[in-house]
Short mmCIF file of C-alpha atoms in Angstrom, two decimals:
data_model
loop_
_atom_site.label_atom_id
_atom_site.label_comp_id
_atom_site.label_asym_id
_atom_site.label_seq_id
_atom_site.Cartn_x
_atom_site.Cartn_y
_atom_site.Cartn_z
CA UNK L 223 20.99 37.56 27.37
CA UNK L 224 21.06 39.55 24.13
CA UNK L 225 23.56 37.05 22.74
CA UNK L 226 21.25 34.17 23.65
CA UNK L 227 18.28 35.99 22.13
CA UNK L 228 20.13 36.44 18.85
CA UNK L 229 21.04 32.75 18.86
CA UNK L 230 17.39 31.73 19.33
CA UNK L 231 15.91 34.00 16.67
CA UNK L 232 15.95 31.26 14.04
CA UNK L 233 14.22 28.61 16.15
CA UNK L 234 10.64 27.94 15.02
CA UNK L 235 8.14 28.34 17.84
CA UNK L 236 6.53 25.07 16.76
CA UNK L 237 9.74 23.28 17.78
CA UNK L 238 9.14 23.90 21.47
CA UNK L 239 5.56 22.78 21.19
CA UNK L 240 6.49 19.58 19.38
CA UNK L 241 9.40 18.78 21.66
CA UNK L 242 7.23 19.13 24.75
CA UNK L 243 3.92 17.73 23.60
CA UNK L 244 4.33 15.14 20.84
CA UNK L 245 3.35 11.72 22.12
CA UNK L 246 5.31 8.77 20.74
CA UNK L 247 3.89 8.12 17.32
CA UNK L 248 4.84 4.49 17.01
CA UNK L 249 5.81 1.77 19.46
CA UNK L 250 8.17 2.77 22.25
CA UNK L 251 10.70 0.33 20.88
CA UNK L 252 10.57 2.03 17.47
CA UNK L 253 11.04 5.49 18.98
CA UNK L 254 14.01 4.35 21.07
CA UNK L 255 15.67 2.91 17.98
CA UNK L 256 14.92 6.09 16.03
CA UNK L 257 16.40 8.23 18.79
CA UNK L 258 19.52 6.12 19.21
CA UNK L 259 20.11 6.07 15.47
CA UNK L 260 19.52 9.83 15.27
CA UNK L 261 21.95 10.56 18.11
CA UNK L 262 24.70 8.62 16.41
CA UNK L 263 24.14 10.31 13.09
CA UNK L 264 23.40 13.74 14.51
CA UNK L 265 26.74 14.15 16.27
CA UNK L 266 28.30 15.43 13.11
CA UNK L 267 26.65 16.77 9.98
CA UNK L 268 27.89 15.22 6.78
CA UNK L 269 29.73 17.83 4.80
CA UNK L 270 28.94 17.72 1.15
CA UNK L 271 28.67 20.05 -1.78
CA UNK L 272 25.00 19.04 -1.82
CA UNK L 273 24.10 20.34 1.64
CA UNK L 274 20.51 19.63 2.59
CA UNK L 275 18.25 20.83 5.38
CA UNK L 276 15.11 19.20 6.68
CA UNK L 277 12.97 22.02 5.34
CA UNK L 278 14.04 21.05 1.81
CA UNK L 279 12.42 17.60 2.06
CA UNK L 280 8.66 17.24 1.68
CA UNK L 281 7.36 13.93 3.05
CA UNK L 282 4.28 12.46 1.38
CA UNK L 283 2.68 9.50 3.17
CA UNK L 284 0.66 7.38 0.74
CA UNK L 285 -2.28 7.29 3.13
CA UNK L 286 -5.91 6.18 2.81
CA UNK L 287 -9.11 7.65 4.23
CA UNK L 288 -10.25 4.48 6.02
CA UNK L 289 -10.05 5.17 9.77
CA UNK L 290 -7.47 2.46 10.48
CA UNK L 291 -5.13 3.56 7.71
CA UNK L 292 -5.59 7.26 8.41
CA UNK L 293 -4.59 6.70 12.04
CA UNK L 294 -1.50 4.70 11.04
CA UNK L 295 -0.46 7.49 8.68
CA UNK L 296 -1.01 10.10 11.38
CA UNK L 297 1.23 8.15 13.75
CA UNK L 298 3.98 8.06 11.12
CA UNK L 299 3.60 11.80 10.56
CA UNK L 300 4.06 12.42 14.30
CA UNK L 301 7.10 10.14 14.37
CA UNK L 302 8.75 12.05 11.50
CA UNK L 303 8.09 15.40 13.19
CA UNK L 304 9.31 14.16 16.55
CA UNK L 305 12.57 12.89 15.05
CA UNK L 306 13.01 16.23 13.29
CA UNK L 307 12.33 18.15 16.51
CA UNK L 308 14.76 15.98 18.46
CA UNK L 309 17.46 16.45 15.82
CA UNK L 310 16.99 20.22 15.85
CA UNK L 311 17.01 20.31 19.65
CA UNK L 312 20.35 18.49 19.72
CA UNK L 313 21.74 21.04 17.29
CA UNK L 314 20.70 23.88 19.58
CA UNK L 315 22.27 22.15 22.57
CA UNK L 316 25.53 21.66 20.70
CA UNK L 317 26.01 25.35 19.83
CA UNK L 318 29.26 26.90 20.99
CA UNK L 319 28.70 30.35 19.48
CA UNK L 320 26.03 32.18 17.57
CA UNK L 321 27.51 31.68 14.14
CA UNK L 322 26.00 28.18 14.24
CA UNK L 323 22.51 29.66 14.34
CA UNK L 324 22.41 29.46 10.56
CA UNK L 325 22.43 25.67 10.86
CA UNK L 326 19.11 25.52 12.69
CA UNK L 327 16.82 23.23 10.73
CA UNK L 328 13.15 23.99 10.39
CA UNK L 329 10.73 21.12 10.70
CA UNK L 330 9.86 19.41 7.42
CA UNK L 331 6.44 19.38 5.81
CA UNK L 332 4.59 16.08 6.08
CA UNK L 333 1.58 15.55 3.82
CA UNK L 334 -1.03 12.81 3.99
CA UNK L 335 -2.02 11.77 0.49
CA UNK L 336 -5.70 11.18 1.22
CA UNK L 337 -6.01 14.75 2.55
CA UNK L 338 -4.29 16.41 -0.41
CA UNK L 339 -6.98 15.97 -3.02
CA UNK L 340 -10.43 14.45 -2.99
CA UNK L 341 -9.96 13.49 -6.64
CA UNK L 342 -10.60 9.76 -7.13
CA UNK L 343 -7.19 9.24 -8.70
CA UNK L 344 -5.05 11.06 -6.15
CA UNK L 345 -3.58 7.74 -4.97
CA UNK L 346 -1.93 7.33 -8.39
CA UNK L 347 0.44 10.24 -7.53
CA UNK L 348 0.93 11.59 -11.06
CA UNK L 349 -2.15 13.87 -10.99
CA UNK L 350 -0.69 15.57 -7.90
CA UNK L 351 2.68 16.45 -9.44
CA UNK L 352 1.53 19.89 -10.69
CA UNK L 353 0.47 20.72 -7.13
CA UNK L 354 3.90 19.69 -5.82
CA UNK L 355 5.62 21.74 -8.52
CA UNK L 356 3.59 24.88 -7.77
CA UNK L 357 3.78 24.58 -3.98
CA UNK L 358 7.35 23.44 -3.36
CA UNK L 359 9.63 24.35 -6.29
CA UNK L 360 10.92 27.54 -4.65
CA UNK L 361 12.07 26.19 -1.26
CA UNK L 362 12.31 22.38 -1.57
CA UNK L 363 14.69 19.94 -3.17
CA UNK L 364 13.01 16.56 -2.74
CA UNK L 365 9.56 14.97 -2.51
CA UNK L 366 9.96 11.78 -0.48
CA UNK L 367 7.09 9.27 -0.72
CA UNK L 368 6.49 6.43 1.72
CA UNK L 369 3.82 4.03 2.90
CA UNK L 370 2.17 4.20 6.31
CA UNK L 371 4.28 1.29 7.61
CA UNK L 372 7.60 2.65 6.30
CA UNK L 373 9.94 3.57 9.12
CA UNK L 374 12.39 6.42 8.50
CA UNK L 375 15.62 7.44 10.25
CA UNK L 376 15.66 11.15 9.45
CA UNK L 377 19.43 11.84 9.88
CA UNK L 378 20.35 8.83 7.76
CA UNK L 379 17.84 9.88 5.11
CA UNK L 380 19.36 13.37 4.96
CA UNK L 381 22.83 11.89 4.76
CA UNK L 382 21.69 9.66 1.89
CA UNK L 383 19.95 12.39 -0.10
CA UNK L 384 23.01 14.66 0.20
CA UNK L 385 24.85 12.32 -2.15
CA UNK L 386 22.63 13.42 -5.02
CA UNK L 387 22.80 16.86 -6.64
CA UNK L 388 19.28 18.28 -6.14
CA UNK L 389 19.63 20.52 -9.20
CA UNK L 390 19.48 17.42 -11.42
CA UNK L 391 16.63 15.06 -12.28
CA UNK L 392 16.64 12.13 -9.86
CA UNK L 393 14.29 9.17 -9.38
CA UNK L 394 15.50 7.26 -6.29
CA UNK L 395 14.27 4.07 -4.65
CA UNK L 396 14.80 0.45 -3.80
CA UNK L 397 14.86 -1.33 -7.15
CA UNK L 398 12.56 -4.22 -8.00
CA UNK L 399 12.41 -6.06 -11.30
CA UNK L 400 10.37 -8.85 -12.83
CA UNK L 401 12.02 -12.26 -12.95
CA UNK L 402 9.82 -13.15 -15.92
CA UNK L 403 7.42 -11.21 -18.11
CA UNK L 404 4.05 -10.98 -16.41
CA UNK L 405 0.47 -10.16 -17.28
CA UNK L 406 0.19 -7.56 -14.50
CA UNK L 407 2.83 -5.52 -16.36
CA UNK L 408 1.32 -6.27 -19.77
CA UNK L 409 4.33 -8.49 -20.52
CA UNK L 410 6.59 -5.45 -20.72
CA UNK L 411 10.27 -6.04 -21.58
CA UNK L 412 9.42 -9.65 -22.48
CA UNK L 413 12.88 -10.34 -23.94
CA UNK L 414 14.60 -9.47 -20.66
CA UNK L 415 12.25 -8.28 -17.89
CA UNK L 416 15.14 -7.87 -15.45
CA UNK L 417 16.45 -4.77 -17.24
CA UNK L 418 13.62 -2.46 -16.13
CA UNK L 419 13.69 -1.34 -12.50
CA UNK L 420 10.78 0.07 -10.52
CA UNK L 421 10.57 1.17 -6.87
CA UNK L 422 9.37 -0.81 -3.89
CA UNK L 423 7.04 1.76 -2.32
CA UNK L 424 7.45 0.10 1.07
CA UNK L 425 11.08 1.30 1.20
CA UNK L 426 10.19 4.86 0.26
CA UNK L 427 11.10 6.62 -2.99
CA UNK L 428 12.11 10.15 -3.92
CA UNK L 429 11.81 12.58 -6.81
CA UNK L 430 13.94 15.70 -7.11
CA UNK L 431 12.09 18.95 -7.77
CA UNK L 432 13.66 19.42 -11.23
CA UNK L 433 12.18 16.06 -12.23
CA UNK L 434 8.83 17.01 -10.66
CA UNK L 435 8.85 20.21 -12.73
CA UNK L 436 9.70 18.35 -15.93
CA UNK L 437 6.93 15.81 -15.40
CA UNK L 438 4.48 18.62 -14.64
CA UNK L 439 5.20 20.29 -17.99
CA UNK L 440 4.63 16.96 -19.72
CA UNK L 441 1.35 16.43 -17.89
CA UNK L 442 0.15 19.85 -19.01
CA UNK L 443 0.95 19.12 -22.65
CA UNK L 444 -0.40 15.57 -22.78
CA UNK L 445 -3.11 14.27 -20.46
CA UNK L 446 -2.81 10.91 -18.76
CA UNK L 447 -4.27 8.02 -20.69
CA UNK L 448 -7.66 6.91 -19.44
CA UNK L 449 -6.85 3.23 -19.19
CA UNK L 450 -6.21 0.83 -16.32
CA UNK L 451 -4.00 1.36 -13.29
CA UNK L 452 -2.94 -2.12 -12.21
CA UNK L 453 0.49 -1.88 -10.57
CA UNK L 454 1.17 1.74 -9.70
CA UNK L 455 4.87 1.41 -8.85
CA UNK L 456 5.63 -0.13 -12.25
CA UNK L 457 3.43 2.31 -14.15
CA UNK L 458 4.97 5.37 -12.48
CA UNK L 459 8.45 4.10 -13.37
CA UNK L 460 7.33 3.61 -16.98
CA UNK L 461 5.90 7.13 -17.12
CA UNK L 462 9.09 8.69 -15.72
CA UNK L 463 11.29 6.62 -18.04
CA UNK L 464 9.21 7.88 -20.99
CA UNK L 465 10.43 5.27 -23.50
CA UNK L 466 14.04 6.09 -22.71
CA UNK L 467 13.93 9.89 -22.78
CA UNK L 468 13.52 10.19 -19.00
CA UNK L 469 15.63 8.94 -16.10
CA UNK L 470 15.80 5.34 -14.96
CA UNK L 471 15.27 4.51 -11.32
CA UNK L 472 18.54 4.96 -9.38
CA UNK L 473 18.84 2.17 -6.79
CA UNK L 474 19.59 3.46 -3.29
CA UNK L 475 20.94 0.77 -0.92
CA UNK L 476 19.90 2.76 2.16
CA UNK L 477 16.24 2.48 1.12
CA UNK L 478 15.43 -0.87 2.69
CA UNK L 479 12.54 -3.16 3.54
CA UNK L 480 14.41 -4.96 6.32
CA UNK L 481 12.63 -5.16 9.66
CA UNK L 482 13.85 -2.75 12.33
CA UNK L 483 15.16 -5.67 14.41
CA UNK L 484 17.34 -6.92 11.55
CA UNK L 485 21.15 -6.41 11.85
CA UNK L 486 21.05 -5.06 8.29
CA UNK L 487 18.86 -2.17 9.42
CA UNK L 488 21.81 -0.28 10.94
CA UNK L 489 22.80 0.84 7.44
CA UNK L 490 19.26 1.75 6.37
CA UNK L 491 17.58 5.12 6.10
CA UNK L 492 14.22 3.36 5.76
CA UNK L 493 12.81 0.06 6.97
CA UNK L 494 9.46 -1.69 6.80
CA UNK L 495 7.26 -3.74 9.11
CA UNK L 496 6.89 -7.21 7.62
CA UNK L 497 4.10 -8.59 9.76
CA UNK L 498 0.39 -9.11 9.29
CA UNK L 499 -1.63 -6.43 11.12
CA UNK L 500 -3.53 -7.54 14.21
CA UNK L 501 -5.45 -4.99 16.27
CA UNK L 502 -6.81 -7.15 19.07
CA UNK L 503 -8.37 -10.57 18.77
CA UNK L 504 -9.00 -11.92 15.25
CA UNK L 505 -12.61 -11.50 14.20
CA UNK L 506 -14.71 -14.54 15.08
CA UNK L 507 -15.10 -17.37 12.60
CA UNK L 508 -18.87 -16.88 12.49
CA UNK L 509 -18.39 -13.21 11.60
CA UNK L 510 -16.97 -14.05 8.16
CA UNK L 511 -19.11 -15.44 5.34
CA UNK L 512 -17.27 -16.73 2.27
CA UNK L 513 -18.96 -16.91 -1.14
CA UNK L 514 -17.24 -18.86 -3.91
CA UNK L 515 -18.27 -18.10 -7.49
CA UNK L 516 -18.10 -21.12 -9.76
CA UNK L 517 -19.89 -22.81 -12.68
CA UNK L 518 -20.61 -26.38 -13.74
CA UNK L 519 -17.61 -26.73 -16.04
CA UNK L 520 -15.21 -26.06 -13.14
CA UNK L 521 -16.89 -28.27 -10.53
CA UNK L 522 -14.54 -31.19 -11.19
CA UNK L 523 -11.17 -29.42 -11.36
CA UNK L 524 -11.31 -26.20 -9.32
CA UNK L 525 -13.64 -27.03 -6.44
CA UNK L 526 -11.54 -30.03 -5.29
CA UNK L 527 -8.56 -27.64 -4.97
CA UNK L 528 -10.57 -25.38 -2.66
CA UNK L 529 -11.60 -28.37 -0.54
CA UNK L 530 -7.99 -29.65 -0.30
CA UNK L 531 -6.62 -26.27 0.72
CA UNK L 532 -8.46 -23.45 2.45
CA UNK L 533 -12.12 -24.53 2.76
CA UNK L 534 -11.54 -25.95 6.25
CA UNK L 535 -10.63 -22.47 7.56
CA UNK L 536 -14.04 -21.07 6.60
CA UNK L 537 -16.84 -21.81 9.08
CA UNK L 538 -19.46 -20.19 6.83
CA UNK L 539 -18.97 -20.94 3.13
CA UNK L 540 -21.26 -21.44 0.15
CA UNK L 541 -20.56 -22.23 -3.51
CA UNK L 542 -22.66 -20.38 -6.10
CA UNK L 543 -23.00 -21.92 -9.54
CA UNK L 544 -25.27 -22.16 -12.56
CA UNK L 545 -26.00 -25.76 -11.59
CA UNK L 546 -27.03 -27.21 -8.22
CA UNK L 547 -24.80 -30.16 -7.39
CA UNK L 548 -25.49 -31.72 -4.00
CA UNK L 549 -22.11 -33.44 -3.64
CA UNK L 550 -20.28 -30.09 -3.31
CA UNK L 551 -22.91 -28.62 -2.59
CA UNK L 552 -23.51 -25.71 -4.97
CA UNK L 553 -26.39 -23.26 -5.00
CA UNK L 554 -28.02 -22.12 -8.24
CA UNK L 555 -28.99 -18.46 -7.85
CA UNK L 556 -30.98 -18.51 -11.07
CA UNK L 557 -28.41 -16.38 -12.88
CA UNK L 558 -27.04 -18.04 -16.04
CA UNK L 559 -23.28 -18.41 -16.36
CA UNK L 560 -21.58 -15.97 -18.69
CA UNK L 561 -18.22 -16.14 -20.43
CA UNK L 562 -17.36 -12.55 -19.55
CA UNK L 563 -18.20 -10.75 -16.30
CA UNK L 564 -20.32 -12.10 -13.46
CA UNK L 565 -22.09 -8.97 -12.25
CA UNK L 566 -25.55 -10.56 -12.07
CA UNK L 567 -24.25 -13.45 -9.97
CA UNK L 568 -22.31 -11.17 -7.62
CA UNK L 569 -25.27 -8.89 -6.91
CA UNK L 570 -27.41 -11.97 -6.24
CA UNK L 571 -24.78 -13.06 -3.69
CA UNK L 572 -24.88 -9.62 -2.05
CA UNK L 573 -28.67 -9.79 -1.78
CA UNK L 574 -28.55 -13.28 -0.29
CA UNK L 575 -25.92 -12.24 2.27
CA UNK L 576 -27.83 -9.20 3.45
CA UNK L 577 -31.24 -10.89 3.61
CA UNK L 578 -30.39 -14.41 4.78
CA UNK L 579 -27.33 -14.22 7.04
CA UNK L 580 -27.23 -13.24 10.69
CA UNK L 581 -26.53 -9.63 11.64
CA UNK L 582 -23.59 -10.98 13.67
CA UNK L 583 -21.99 -12.10 10.39
CA UNK L 584 -20.40 -8.74 9.73
CA UNK L 585 -18.06 -9.54 6.83
CA UNK L 586 -18.64 -10.98 3.36
CA UNK L 587 -15.77 -12.33 1.23
CA UNK L 588 -16.40 -13.08 -2.45
CA UNK L 589 -13.74 -15.12 -4.28
CA UNK L 590 -13.37 -16.97 -7.55
CA UNK L 591 -13.12 -20.74 -7.62
CA UNK L 592 -9.43 -20.40 -8.55
CA UNK L 593 -8.61 -18.00 -5.71
CA UNK L 594 -6.23 -19.30 -3.04
CA UNK L 595 -6.79 -17.53 0.27
CA UNK L 596 -5.91 -17.72 3.97
CA UNK L 597 -9.09 -17.14 5.95
CA UNK L 598 -7.19 -17.23 9.26
CA UNK L 599 -4.91 -14.40 8.16
CA UNK L 600 -7.89 -12.50 6.82
CA UNK L 601 -9.57 -12.73 10.24
CA UNK L 602 -6.44 -11.19 11.76
CA UNK L 603 -6.44 -8.37 9.22
CA UNK L 604 -10.13 -7.64 9.69
CA UNK L 605 -9.54 -7.01 13.40
CA UNK L 606 -8.10 -3.64 12.29
CA UNK L 607 -11.28 -2.52 10.52
CA UNK L 608 -14.60 -1.30 11.90
CA UNK L 609 -17.42 -3.35 10.41
CA UNK L 610 -19.90 -0.59 11.24
CA UNK L 611 -18.14 1.51 8.61
CA UNK L 612 -18.71 0.89 4.88
CA UNK L 613 -15.51 -1.05 4.11
CA UNK L 614 -14.73 -2.39 0.61
CA UNK L 615 -11.31 -4.07 0.89
CA UNK L 616 -8.85 -5.88 -1.37
CA UNK L 617 -6.30 -5.12 -4.08
CA UNK L 618 -7.04 -1.73 -5.63
CA UNK L 619 -7.06 -1.11 -9.36
CA UNK L 620 -8.13 1.99 -11.25
CA UNK L 621 -9.96 2.70 -14.48
CA UNK L 622 -9.79 6.00 -16.35
CA UNK L 623 -8.49 7.85 -13.30
CA UNK L 624 -6.85 10.51 -15.44
CA UNK L 625 -10.24 11.51 -16.85
CA UNK L 626 -12.63 11.19 -13.92
CA UNK L 627 -12.83 7.41 -13.65
CA UNK L 628 -13.01 5.26 -10.54
CA UNK L 629 -11.09 2.82 -8.36
CA UNK L 630 -12.21 -0.75 -7.74
CA UNK L 631 -11.19 -3.93 -5.94
CA UNK L 632 -10.03 -6.53 -8.42
CA UNK L 633 -12.08 -9.68 -7.96
CA UNK L 634 -9.54 -12.46 -8.38
CA UNK L 635 -7.64 -11.65 -5.20
CA UNK L 636 -10.88 -11.57 -3.22
CA UNK L 637 -13.34 -8.77 -2.45
CA UNK L 638 -14.17 -8.10 1.20
CA UNK L 639 -17.27 -6.16 2.26
CA UNK L 640 -18.46 -5.01 5.64
CA UNK L 641 -22.18 -5.59 6.19
CA UNK L 642 -22.63 -1.83 6.26
CA UNK L 643 -21.03 -1.49 2.82
CA UNK L 644 -23.40 -4.12 1.40
CA UNK L 645 -26.39 -2.43 3.06
CA UNK L 646 -25.55 0.98 1.58
CA UNK L 647 -24.86 -0.47 -1.85
CA UNK L 648 -28.14 -2.37 -2.08
CA UNK L 649 -30.08 0.59 -0.66
CA UNK L 650 -28.87 2.59 -3.66
CA UNK L 651 -30.16 2.20 -7.19
CA UNK L 652 -26.78 1.22 -8.58
CA UNK L 653 -26.97 -2.17 -10.30
CA UNK L 654 -25.46 -4.16 -13.17
CA UNK L 655 -26.07 -2.82 -16.66
CA UNK L 656 -26.03 -6.48 -17.78
CA UNK L 657 -25.54 -9.89 -16.15
CA UNK L 658 -22.20 -10.31 -17.89
CA UNK L 659 -20.78 -6.90 -16.91
CA UNK L 660 -17.47 -7.06 -14.96
CA UNK L 661 -18.66 -7.29 -11.37
CA UNK L 662 -15.57 -5.79 -9.72
CA UNK L 663 -15.61 -2.73 -11.97
CA UNK L 664 -19.36 -2.16 -11.56
CA UNK L 665 -18.93 -2.39 -7.79
CA UNK L 666 -16.13 0.17 -7.96
CA UNK L 667 -18.31 2.49 -10.01
CA UNK L 668 -21.21 2.08 -7.55
CA UNK L 669 -19.15 2.70 -4.43
CA UNK L 670 -17.47 5.68 -6.07
CA UNK L 671 -20.90 7.16 -6.78
CA UNK L 672 -21.84 6.60 -3.12
CA UNK L 673 -18.70 8.40 -1.94
CA UNK L 674 -17.32 5.19 -0.38
CA UNK L 675 -13.60 4.82 -1.23
CA UNK L 676 -12.09 1.40 -1.79
CA UNK L 677 -9.53 0.33 0.82
CA UNK L 678 -6.33 -1.14 -0.57
CA UNK L 679 -4.26 -3.92 0.95
CA UNK L 680 -1.16 -5.20 -0.89
CA UNK L 681 -1.65 -8.57 0.83
CA UNK L 682 -4.34 -9.52 -1.72
CA UNK L 683 -3.00 -10.58 -5.12
CA UNK L 684 -4.80 -10.79 -8.44
CA UNK L 685 -2.06 -12.98 -9.92
CA UNK L 686 0.21 -15.90 -8.98
CA UNK L 687 3.33 -15.67 -6.77
CA UNK L 688 5.57 -16.06 -9.85
CA UNK L 689 4.07 -12.87 -11.27
CA UNK L 690 5.60 -10.72 -8.51
CA UNK L 691 9.26 -9.92 -7.70
CA UNK L 692 10.56 -12.27 -5.03
CA UNK L 693 11.96 -9.34 -3.03
CA UNK L 694 8.54 -7.67 -3.04
CA UNK L 695 6.84 -10.74 -1.56
CA UNK L 696 9.64 -11.23 0.99
CA UNK L 697 8.29 -8.48 3.26
CA UNK L 698 4.66 -9.64 3.08
CA UNK L 699 2.48 -12.14 4.90
CA UNK L 700 0.13 -12.65 1.92
CA UNK L 701 -3.59 -13.29 2.22
CA UNK L 702 -4.44 -14.42 -1.31
CA UNK L 703 -3.24 -15.33 -4.78
CA UNK L 704 -5.23 -16.06 -7.92
CA UNK L 705 -5.20 -18.41 -10.92
CA UNK L 706 -4.07 -22.03 -11.37
CA UNK L 707 -2.43 -21.43 -14.75
CA UNK L 708 0.96 -23.19 -15.18
CA UNK L 709 1.38 -23.77 -11.44
CA UNK L 710 0.58 -26.43 -8.87
CA UNK L 711 -2.11 -24.59 -6.87
CA UNK L 712 -1.93 -26.97 -3.91
CA UNK L 713 1.83 -26.44 -3.66
CA UNK L 714 1.35 -22.68 -3.93
CA UNK L 715 -1.19 -22.74 -1.12
CA UNK L 716 0.98 -24.77 1.25
CA UNK L 717 4.06 -22.71 0.39
CA UNK L 718 2.53 -19.27 0.75
CA UNK L 719 -0.77 -19.38 2.61
CA UNK L 720 -1.21 -22.45 4.81
CA UNK L 721 -0.87 -22.03 8.60
CA UNK L 722 2.63 -23.12 9.59
CA UNK L 723 5.63 -22.19 11.73
CA UNK L 724 6.08 -18.97 9.78
CA UNK L 725 2.61 -17.87 10.83
CA UNK L 726 3.49 -18.61 14.44
CA UNK L 727 6.53 -16.35 14.26
CA UNK L 728 4.49 -13.61 12.59
CA UNK L 729 2.08 -13.88 15.50
CA UNK L 730 4.75 -12.52 17.84
CA UNK L 731 5.15 -9.54 15.54
CA UNK L 732 1.39 -9.13 15.44
CA UNK L 733 1.35 -8.73 19.20
CA UNK L 734 3.97 -5.98 18.83
CA UNK L 735 1.70 -4.23 16.33
CA UNK L 736 -1.14 -4.31 18.84
CA UNK L 737 1.01 -2.42 21.35
CA UNK L 738 1.64 0.34 18.82
CA UNK L 739 -1.99 1.26 18.28
#
């Protein structure tokens, strides 16, 4: 008995609690695959000069405060801890004598990003690096970041990280690169955009603590620029690279975005769900009101594209212009067209929606006349959100986040509002400072002042498909793209957004998602 007691001294009490009480955090199928994979890898620990225990890895889930996203992140946290508990339990069961007690692995720390810091710019990661340096430098080797839909095989991840000396500066991830120079990256590396690699967040990415410490010192000596955050994964890679004085991204083949059912996944430490979320029945057609912003000079070239592509999916749709044209028809809100922003027009649309639409129309979508969008996919996505909450949804950008700025939903990819969000906004005194102010940025500023965070979805796109890495789009079911410049917009719509056989196959995966929740 004394011998057994000595063997058990190193076992954290929390292990027993987790092993007995943790409910499956993701779908049963996912957990079974995790367990099977863990059993195979856990039979023998990889010996390496860079030995690594679970307690040396800090997991950071890039979570959001919206109730749907927070719950998904919490489920991933539970899955990580359950895998860790199972792995540790198997180690205990495999002991043959007490000398192995030193190999007991404590459970890792799992952090949810939206709970770490209420600062508006916490989602941009860099402002949090000093916290990571202070809190984890002594006992940790790696900070591993992932999205809420990233799936992780803990033993394989440990095996992968052991290949890299944690005393050195490492930036690890699945490498993406631009096929051509693009506006969303400010045309960086225009001569050869393929040379610069940046991580696909969906596959997970890791920073060693020495690199965290180095970046922290730099942040203390030079504050972050107060400009735009447009594509975080690219901008973080640029900051770490530091014009060549910092490390490049090291591609890690085990960081994957393959689906868990893919044969390729057997060699992966991480995987990613590639389906469109569906949390029950799609929201009803009459629950979604679509407002298209246009002006007289685009009536003849842009509006026909909308009518040939996605207009038929929208049961409730109106076109708002500076000129009433009955053949479309367009509605003149009495706000003159401006060459710059369209804040006056957008707030007039918000007022019209709240005061003239039915209370059963719970969602408002505002798009440009050169936005290409799938309303049917959007109705699926909206089934995961509570319209009684103030939801402001789309592709998230940031302005001046290093110096107390704000986040906003960029307008070109489409801005989605719950009725409650519109009600709270218009009940406030926040309005345009001029008719030609940028509407999306003013909205971001207003919602920030109201304490309503924007909700990000990577399925909305401010730019064209050619502006994104092909591998990045390969694990998406996109909802929107923007701009007709140098493309055939009708071809883009029917290639990427129109209902087709691909949507039917994603529907089977959507049903699987429903079972998880």
